[in-house]
Coordinates of C-alpha atoms in Angstrom, one line a residue:
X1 CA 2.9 -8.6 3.3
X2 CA 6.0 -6.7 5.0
X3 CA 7.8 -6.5 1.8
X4 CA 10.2 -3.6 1.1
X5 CA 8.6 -1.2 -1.5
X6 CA 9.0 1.7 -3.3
X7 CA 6.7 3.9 -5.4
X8 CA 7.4 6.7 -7.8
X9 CA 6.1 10.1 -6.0
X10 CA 5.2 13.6 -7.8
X11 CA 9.0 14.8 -6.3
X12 CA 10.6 11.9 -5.5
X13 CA 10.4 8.1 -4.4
X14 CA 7.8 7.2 -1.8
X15 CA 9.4 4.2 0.1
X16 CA 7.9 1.2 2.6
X17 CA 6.3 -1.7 3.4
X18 CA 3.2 -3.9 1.8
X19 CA 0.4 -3.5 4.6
X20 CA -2.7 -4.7 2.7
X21 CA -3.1 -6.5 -0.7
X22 CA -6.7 -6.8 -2.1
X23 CA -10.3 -5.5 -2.8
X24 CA -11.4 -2.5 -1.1
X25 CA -15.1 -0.6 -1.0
X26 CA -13.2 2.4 -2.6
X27 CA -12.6 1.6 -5.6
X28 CA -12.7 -1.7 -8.1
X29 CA -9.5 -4.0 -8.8
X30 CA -7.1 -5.0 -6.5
X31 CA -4.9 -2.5 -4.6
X32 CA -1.7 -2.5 -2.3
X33 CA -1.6 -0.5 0.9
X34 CA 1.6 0.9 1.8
X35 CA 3.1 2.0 5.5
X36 CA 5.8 5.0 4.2
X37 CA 8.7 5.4 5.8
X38 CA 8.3 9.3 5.8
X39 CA 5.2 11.4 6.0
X40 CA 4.4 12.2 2.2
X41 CA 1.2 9.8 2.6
X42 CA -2.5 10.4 2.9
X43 CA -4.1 8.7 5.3
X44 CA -3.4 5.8 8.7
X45 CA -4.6 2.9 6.5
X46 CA -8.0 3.8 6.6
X47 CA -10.2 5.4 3.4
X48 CA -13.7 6.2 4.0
X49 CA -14.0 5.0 7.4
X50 CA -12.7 1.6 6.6
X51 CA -9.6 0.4 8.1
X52 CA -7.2 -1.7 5.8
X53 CA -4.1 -1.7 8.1
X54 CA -2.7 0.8 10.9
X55 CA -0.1 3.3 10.7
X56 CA 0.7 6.9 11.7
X57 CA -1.3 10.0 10.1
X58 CA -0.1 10.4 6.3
X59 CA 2.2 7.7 6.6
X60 CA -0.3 5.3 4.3
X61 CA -1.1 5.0 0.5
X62 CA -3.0 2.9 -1.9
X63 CA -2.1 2.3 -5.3
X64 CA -2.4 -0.5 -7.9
X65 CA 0.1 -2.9 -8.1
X66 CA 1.2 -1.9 -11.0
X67 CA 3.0 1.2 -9.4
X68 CA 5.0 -0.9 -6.7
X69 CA 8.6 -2.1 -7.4
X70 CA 11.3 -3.6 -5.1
X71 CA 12.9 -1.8 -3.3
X72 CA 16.6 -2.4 -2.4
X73 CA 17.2 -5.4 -4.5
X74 CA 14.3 -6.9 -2.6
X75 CA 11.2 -8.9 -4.6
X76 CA 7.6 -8.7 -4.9
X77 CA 5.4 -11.4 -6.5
X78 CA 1.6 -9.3 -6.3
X79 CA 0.5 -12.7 -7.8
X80 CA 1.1 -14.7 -4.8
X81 CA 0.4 -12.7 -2.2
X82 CA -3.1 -13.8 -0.8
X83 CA -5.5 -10.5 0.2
X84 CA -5.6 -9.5 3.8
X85 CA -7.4 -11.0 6.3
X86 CA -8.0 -7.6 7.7
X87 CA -10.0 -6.4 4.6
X88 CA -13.7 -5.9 4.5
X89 CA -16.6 -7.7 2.9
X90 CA -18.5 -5.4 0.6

């Protein structure tokens, strides 16, 4: 959690920090919620009623780790981060 970020965008590079890392009752797999620095999000952490983590209107994503990559120089190790205490049991 509160690792620097950055995900390719339709336009342009979305950028921010790891939120949430784990399962959600959205979708199967394992997923990484990102606070944006800008507004070019979907949602304040929440999907379906279910609150993963908190930040401003369209300033949060989810996507698969997969599609997360330093940002800056900085690292991120998916494989040891532990899920979120914050997320649900389904």
């Amino acid at each position: 959690m509160g690792t620097r970020v950055a995900v390719a965008g339709k336009n342009k590079t979305l950028r921010g920090m790891v939120r949430f890392f784990g399962g959600t009752s959205f979708a199967s797999g394992e997923w990484v919620g990102i606070e944006l620095d800008t507004p070019d999000g979907r949602n304040d952490g929440s999907k379906n009623g279910v609150a993963y983590f908190e930040c401003q209107a369209d300033h949060g994503i989810f996507v698969r780790k997969t599609q997360v990559r330093p940002d800056l120089g900085g690292n991120i190790d998916t494989s040891t981060v532990r899920p979120s205490a914050s997320a649900p049991t389904t």
